[in-house]
Amino acid sequence: MAALRIFVAGHKGMVGSAIVRQLKKHTNVEILTATRGELNLLDQAAVHAWFKQQEPDQVYLAAAKVGGIHANNEYPAEFIYENLMIEANIINAAHQTGVQKLLFLGSSCIYPKHAEQPMREDALLTGTLEPTNEPYAIAKIAGIKLCESYNRQYGHDYRSVMPTNLYGSNDNFHPENSHVIPALIRRFHEAKEAGAEQVAAWGTGSPMREFLHVDDMAAASVHVMQLDDATYHANTQPMLSHINVGTGVDCTIKELTETVASVVGFRGEIVWDTSKPDGAPRKLMDVSRLKALGWQASIKLEDGLRDTYQWFLEHQDNFRG
């Protein structure tokens, strides 16, 4: 039996690399990857030619332009344009070259800012989005609808998973453009190394967030992709095909910040800069649909933070400057 040829788009990123690690645990799988130098995902013709030549059987669409509140605020044009182009090029190329099975990775920011908590899949398009990342959210919503539309018109099996806030190995630790966990890890680590007495944290600390380790996300993605059609479609609907992926547990940003400080070993004072934006007041995923499909998260937040900090220590020379 020939090996299943699986293309992981975005294999260098945090999520894509975790999916590659997860898939390597499986036998009779050939993982296809392409670096930015080898394939420009913004180039429609190049993407189509690559698909035609490589002939993948399945696709995990983990490629995306991502960033935290600051990056989303500073570069809204790039966030909507690049994400729209990446997903449109890959999904259409998959269709045109006969790929029947694809998994699109979205984001919890697709849901309205004031969605009822925990957020269920059917909250999509029921209210106004969080302004700080609206362009990114709209691109991700478009990706879901692309998958649904190709399924409805052409009978494909293109599935979508919506992860909550992710963290873990291979995260982006840029001092300004990173998400909250890597930003805090770096900030507290550098403060500890410098002997600083204080560290500034953004906002009020009151918003509540849910965090999922990227290895759990990868395991959930492969689990969803491997579900047989009957099981998967029994828990979704043609026009509500996406599935939330999270822990179902959240904490305040203040609690998270104090936990990161403890993990890193910073013993100074945390000062809250309330001039910085908080973002949405709460973002907790309803993961009952995923649990009904036989999967739930296994990595506890503090354990995941320790794992992530250890990875940072081993790779911190890459983050200098």
Short mmCIF file of C-alpha atoms in Angstrom, two decimals:
data_model
loop_
_atom_site.label_atom_id
_atom_site.label_comp_id
_atom_site.label_asym_id
_atom_site.label_seq_id
_atom_site.Cartn_x
_atom_site.Cartn_y
_atom_site.Cartn_z
CA MET A 1 0.00 0.00 0.00
CA ALA A 2 1.42 3.37 -1.05
CA ALA A 3 2.19 5.88 1.69
CA LEU A 4 -0.33 8.66 2.25
CA ARG A 5 1.17 11.88 0.90
CA ILE A 6 0.31 14.68 3.33
CA PHE A 7 1.19 18.33 2.69
CA VAL A 8 1.66 20.42 5.83
CA ALA A 9 1.52 24.06 4.72
CA GLY A 10 3.37 26.24 7.21
CA HIS A 11 5.56 23.45 8.59
CA LYS A 12 8.12 25.91 9.98
CA GLY A 13 5.55 27.66 12.18
CA MET A 14 4.53 26.71 15.69
CA VAL A 15 1.39 24.80 14.70
CA GLY A 16 2.71 23.34 11.46
CA SER A 17 5.86 21.99 13.10
CA ALA A 18 3.79 20.42 15.86
CA ILE A 19 1.55 18.74 13.25
CA VAL A 20 4.65 17.37 11.51
CA ARG A 21 5.88 15.93 14.83
CA GLN A 22 2.46 14.38 15.42
CA LEU A 23 2.21 12.88 11.92
CA LYS A 24 5.69 11.34 12.24
CA LYS A 25 4.24 9.06 14.92
CA HIS A 26 2.08 7.44 12.26
CA THR A 27 3.27 4.77 9.85
CA ASN A 28 2.79 4.72 6.09
CA VAL A 29 2.77 8.53 5.87
CA GLU A 30 4.94 10.67 3.60
CA ILE A 31 5.06 14.28 4.80
CA LEU A 32 5.38 16.94 2.12
CA THR A 33 6.71 20.39 3.03
CA ALA A 34 7.88 23.50 1.22
CA THR A 35 9.81 26.44 2.63
CA ARG A 36 9.01 30.03 1.63
CA GLY A 37 12.03 29.95 -0.65
CA GLU A 38 10.69 26.85 -2.38
CA LEU A 39 7.05 27.93 -2.64
CA ASN A 40 5.49 31.38 -2.28
CA LEU A 41 2.00 30.67 -0.96
CA LEU A 42 0.89 34.14 -2.09
CA ASP A 43 1.57 33.16 -5.72
CA GLN A 44 -1.51 31.39 -7.10
CA ALA A 45 0.20 29.96 -10.18
CA ALA A 46 3.16 28.68 -8.17
CA VAL A 47 0.89 26.99 -5.62
CA HIS A 48 -1.16 25.29 -8.34
CA ALA A 49 1.98 24.08 -10.12
CA TRP A 50 3.39 22.70 -6.87
CA PHE A 51 0.17 20.79 -6.13
CA LYS A 52 0.08 19.40 -9.65
CA GLN A 53 3.67 18.19 -9.39
CA GLN A 54 3.59 16.84 -5.81
CA GLU A 55 0.08 15.28 -5.91
CA PRO A 56 -0.69 15.31 -2.17
CA ASP A 57 -3.50 13.11 -0.86
CA GLN A 58 -4.27 15.34 2.12
CA VAL A 59 -3.50 18.89 3.23
CA TYR A 60 -3.12 20.49 6.66
CA LEU A 61 -3.42 24.25 6.10
CA ALA A 62 -1.47 25.68 9.02
CA ALA A 63 0.25 28.48 7.08
CA ALA A 64 -0.83 31.97 8.16
CA LYS A 65 0.40 35.42 9.06
CA VAL A 66 -0.08 35.63 12.83
CA GLY A 67 0.70 38.00 15.68
CA GLY A 68 -0.56 39.55 18.91
CA ILE A 69 -2.64 42.68 19.55
CA HIS A 70 0.20 45.02 18.60
CA ALA A 71 0.95 43.29 15.29
CA ASN A 72 -2.74 43.11 14.36
CA ASN A 73 -3.16 46.81 15.09
CA GLU A 74 -0.04 47.87 13.19
CA TYR A 75 -0.36 45.71 10.06
CA PRO A 76 -4.09 45.16 9.33
CA ALA A 77 -3.64 45.24 5.54
CA GLU A 78 -0.98 42.53 5.58
CA PHE A 79 -3.00 40.41 8.00
CA ILE A 80 -6.14 40.35 5.86
CA TYR A 81 -4.44 40.21 2.45
CA GLU A 82 -1.83 37.55 3.15
CA ASN A 83 -4.18 35.25 5.03
CA LEU A 84 -6.88 35.53 2.37
CA MET A 85 -4.40 34.78 -0.40
CA ILE A 86 -2.73 31.84 1.37
CA GLU A 87 -5.98 30.03 2.13
CA ALA A 88 -7.60 30.80 -1.22
CA ASN A 89 -4.57 29.63 -3.18
CA ILE A 90 -4.15 26.39 -1.24
CA ILE A 91 -7.82 25.42 -1.02
CA ASN A 92 -8.44 26.13 -4.70
CA ALA A 93 -5.26 24.32 -5.77
CA ALA A 94 -6.31 21.33 -3.66
CA HIS A 95 -9.69 21.31 -5.42
CA GLN A 96 -8.20 21.69 -8.90
CA THR A 97 -5.74 18.85 -8.40
CA GLY A 98 -8.21 16.39 -6.88
CA VAL A 99 -7.35 16.56 -3.18
CA GLN A 100 -10.45 15.29 -1.42
CA LYS A 101 -9.39 15.83 2.22
CA LEU A 102 -8.08 19.07 3.77
CA LEU A 103 -7.92 20.55 7.26
CA PHE A 104 -8.06 24.34 7.63
CA LEU A 105 -6.78 25.85 10.88
CA GLY A 106 -8.62 28.98 11.96
CA SER A 107 -8.75 30.95 15.20
CA SER A 108 -11.08 31.66 18.10
CA CYS A 109 -11.08 35.34 17.06
CA ILE A 110 -13.70 34.46 14.41
CA TYR A 111 -16.38 34.82 17.09
CA PRO A 112 -18.07 38.10 18.06
CA LYS A 113 -16.39 40.22 20.74
CA HIS A 114 -19.37 39.82 23.06
CA ALA A 115 -20.30 36.25 22.14
CA GLU A 116 -22.01 34.25 24.86
CA GLN A 117 -19.45 32.33 26.89
CA PRO A 118 -18.31 29.66 26.36
CA MET A 119 -18.34 30.32 22.62
CA ARG A 120 -20.16 27.70 20.57
CA GLU A 121 -19.58 27.05 16.90
CA ASP A 122 -22.98 28.52 16.00
CA ALA A 123 -21.92 31.93 17.41
CA LEU A 124 -20.13 32.58 14.12
CA LEU A 125 -21.43 35.69 12.30
CA THR A 126 -23.87 36.61 15.06
CA GLY A 127 -22.23 39.87 16.17
CA THR A 128 -19.45 42.45 15.85
CA LEU A 129 -15.85 41.24 15.92
CA GLU A 130 -13.11 42.47 18.25
CA PRO A 131 -11.74 45.57 16.42
CA THR A 132 -8.06 44.93 17.22
CA ASN A 133 -7.93 41.76 15.11
CA GLU A 134 -10.95 42.11 12.82
CA PRO A 135 -8.97 41.86 9.53
CA TYR A 136 -7.35 38.59 10.65
CA ALA A 137 -10.68 37.25 11.90
CA ILE A 138 -12.44 38.06 8.62
CA ALA A 139 -9.72 36.22 6.69
CA LYS A 140 -10.19 33.16 8.90
CA ILE A 141 -13.97 33.29 8.52
CA ALA A 142 -13.43 33.38 4.76
CA GLY A 143 -11.30 30.24 5.06
CA ILE A 144 -14.12 28.40 6.81
CA LYS A 145 -16.59 29.49 4.17
CA LEU A 146 -14.20 28.49 1.38
CA CYS A 147 -14.07 24.97 2.80
CA GLU A 148 -17.86 24.83 3.25
CA SER A 149 -18.44 26.14 -0.29
CA TYR A 150 -16.10 23.66 -1.98
CA ASN A 151 -17.68 20.86 0.06
CA ARG A 152 -21.20 21.90 -0.91
CA GLN A 153 -20.49 22.44 -4.59
CA TYR A 154 -17.92 19.73 -5.29
CA GLY A 155 -18.46 17.11 -2.58
CA HIS A 156 -15.01 17.48 -0.99
CA ASP A 157 -14.20 16.73 2.64
CA TYR A 158 -12.54 19.97 3.72
CA ARG A 159 -12.73 20.36 7.50
CA SER A 160 -11.97 23.32 9.77
CA VAL A 161 -10.74 23.49 13.35
CA MET A 162 -10.77 26.68 15.43
CA PRO A 163 -8.06 26.67 18.11
CA THR A 164 -8.10 28.85 21.16
CA ASN A 165 -4.94 30.80 22.10
CA LEU A 166 -1.95 28.57 21.36
CA TYR A 167 1.53 28.47 22.86
CA GLY A 168 4.49 26.10 22.98
CA SER A 169 7.67 25.09 21.20
CA ASN A 170 8.64 27.14 18.13
CA ASP A 171 6.50 30.11 19.16
CA ASN A 172 7.31 33.68 18.11
CA PHE A 173 9.19 35.47 20.91
CA HIS A 174 9.49 38.85 19.17
CA PRO A 175 9.40 41.61 21.83
CA GLU A 176 6.54 43.49 20.10
CA ASN A 177 4.78 41.22 17.60
CA SER A 178 4.35 38.08 19.70
CA HIS A 179 1.31 36.71 21.53
CA VAL A 180 0.88 37.11 25.26
CA ILE A 181 2.63 33.95 26.56
CA PRO A 182 5.88 34.20 24.57
CA ALA A 183 5.94 37.97 25.18
CA LEU A 184 5.65 37.43 28.93
CA ILE A 185 8.22 34.62 28.98
CA ARG A 186 10.77 36.79 27.21
CA ARG A 187 9.98 39.88 29.28
CA PHE A 188 10.27 38.06 32.61
CA HIS A 189 13.38 36.16 31.55
CA GLU A 190 15.20 39.31 30.45
CA ALA A 191 14.11 41.11 33.63
CA LYS A 192 15.42 38.26 35.75
CA GLU A 193 18.72 38.22 33.86
CA ALA A 194 19.07 42.01 34.26
CA GLY A 195 18.11 41.97 37.95
CA ALA A 196 15.16 44.30 37.30
CA GLU A 197 12.81 45.04 40.17
CA GLN A 198 9.71 45.59 38.01
CA VAL A 199 8.12 44.27 34.85
CA ALA A 200 5.33 46.06 32.98
CA ALA A 201 2.37 44.01 31.78
CA TRP A 202 -0.22 45.24 29.26
CA GLY A 203 -3.77 46.20 30.20
CA THR A 204 -5.63 45.66 33.44
CA GLY A 205 -5.09 41.92 33.80
CA SER A 206 -8.84 41.34 34.07
CA PRO A 207 -9.65 39.73 30.67
CA MET A 208 -10.05 35.99 30.74
CA ARG A 209 -8.31 33.75 28.23
CA GLU A 210 -8.02 30.07 27.44
CA PHE A 211 -4.66 28.60 26.43
CA LEU A 212 -3.88 25.35 24.60
CA HIS A 213 -0.45 23.79 24.19
CA VAL A 214 0.45 23.41 20.54
CA ASP A 215 1.17 19.68 20.94
CA ASP A 216 -2.42 19.22 22.08
CA MET A 217 -3.56 21.26 19.08
CA ALA A 218 -1.60 19.04 16.71
CA ALA A 219 -3.02 15.89 18.29
CA ALA A 220 -6.55 17.28 17.99
CA SER A 221 -5.97 18.23 14.34
CA VAL A 222 -4.82 14.75 13.38
CA HIS A 223 -7.68 13.24 15.39
CA VAL A 224 -10.28 15.34 13.56
CA MET A 225 -8.68 14.63 10.19
CA GLN A 226 -8.71 10.87 10.79
CA LEU A 227 -12.36 10.66 11.86
CA ASP A 228 -14.49 8.68 9.43
CA ASP A 229 -17.07 10.64 7.47
CA ALA A 230 -20.08 9.32 9.39
CA THR A 231 -18.65 10.20 12.81
CA TYR A 232 -17.44 13.64 11.73
CA HIS A 233 -20.56 14.71 9.90
CA ALA A 234 -22.82 13.42 12.68
CA ASN A 235 -21.32 16.19 14.85
CA THR A 236 -21.28 18.97 12.25
CA GLN A 237 -23.61 20.57 9.74
CA PRO A 238 -23.00 21.48 6.08
CA MET A 239 -22.99 25.21 6.86
CA LEU A 240 -21.51 24.85 10.36
CA SER A 241 -18.61 22.56 9.67
CA HIS A 242 -15.92 24.02 11.93
CA ILE A 243 -14.98 22.52 15.30
CA ASN A 244 -13.63 24.37 18.33
CA VAL A 245 -10.36 23.12 19.81
CA GLY A 246 -9.46 24.16 23.34
CA THR A 247 -9.25 23.07 26.96
CA GLY A 248 -12.64 24.40 28.08
CA VAL A 249 -10.85 26.13 31.00
CA ASP A 250 -9.73 29.77 31.20
CA CYS A 251 -7.92 32.12 33.59
CA THR A 252 -7.42 35.88 33.95
CA ILE A 253 -4.44 37.51 32.26
CA LYS A 254 -3.31 38.48 35.77
CA GLU A 255 -3.30 34.83 36.84
CA LEU A 256 -1.46 33.86 33.67
CA THR A 257 1.12 36.61 34.14
CA GLU A 258 1.81 35.61 37.74
CA THR A 259 2.16 31.95 36.71
CA VAL A 260 4.63 32.82 33.92
CA ALA A 261 6.64 34.94 36.38
CA SER A 262 6.77 31.99 38.78
CA VAL A 263 7.80 29.53 36.05
CA VAL A 264 10.56 31.85 34.81
CA GLY A 265 11.70 32.66 38.33
CA PHE A 266 11.10 36.41 38.34
CA ARG A 267 10.57 37.62 41.91
CA GLY A 268 10.06 41.35 41.33
CA GLU A 269 6.94 43.49 41.03
CA ILE A 270 4.43 43.30 38.16
CA VAL A 271 3.16 46.77 37.15
CA TRP A 272 0.04 46.97 34.98
CA ASP A 273 0.12 49.48 32.10
CA THR A 274 -3.59 50.29 31.78
CA SER A 275 -2.95 52.56 28.77
CA LYS A 276 -2.51 49.40 26.69
CA PRO A 277 -5.57 47.62 25.21
CA ASP A 278 -7.14 44.62 26.91
CA GLY A 279 -8.86 43.16 23.86
CA ALA A 280 -11.99 41.07 24.31
CA PRO A 281 -13.19 40.69 27.93
CA ARG A 282 -13.40 36.90 27.72
CA LYS A 283 -12.70 34.20 25.16
CA LEU A 284 -13.56 30.68 26.25
CA MET A 285 -14.34 27.93 23.78
CA ASP A 286 -17.20 25.48 24.07
CA VAL A 287 -15.41 22.22 23.28
CA SER A 288 -18.35 19.86 23.80
CA ARG A 289 -18.47 19.01 20.09
CA LEU A 290 -14.81 17.96 20.09
CA LYS A 291 -15.29 15.89 23.25
CA ALA A 292 -18.22 14.14 21.58
CA LEU A 293 -15.80 13.26 18.79
CA GLY A 294 -13.51 11.53 21.29
CA TRP A 295 -10.74 14.04 22.05
CA GLN A 296 -9.83 16.39 24.89
CA ALA A 297 -6.70 18.29 25.93
CA SER A 298 -4.19 16.63 28.23
CA ILE A 299 -1.43 19.22 28.89
CA LYS A 300 -2.03 21.42 31.96
CA LEU A 301 -1.19 25.11 31.63
CA GLU A 302 1.66 25.27 34.16
CA ASP A 303 3.25 22.12 32.73
CA GLY A 304 2.96 23.57 29.23
CA LEU A 305 4.48 26.86 30.35
CA ARG A 306 7.46 25.05 31.88
CA ASP A 307 7.93 23.11 28.65
CA THR A 308 7.74 26.32 26.61
CA TYR A 309 10.20 28.17 28.85
CA GLN A 310 12.65 25.29 28.57
CA TRP A 311 12.36 25.47 24.77
CA PHE A 312 12.97 29.23 24.94
CA LEU A 313 16.11 28.72 27.04
CA GLU A 314 17.45 26.20 24.54
CA HIS A 315 16.81 28.54 21.58
CA GLN A 316 17.19 32.01 23.09
CA ASP A 317 20.24 32.85 21.00
CA ASN A 318 17.84 32.99 18.04
CA PHE A 319 15.88 35.78 19.74
CA ARG A 320 18.75 38.20 20.47
CA GLY A 321 18.42 41.78 19.31
#
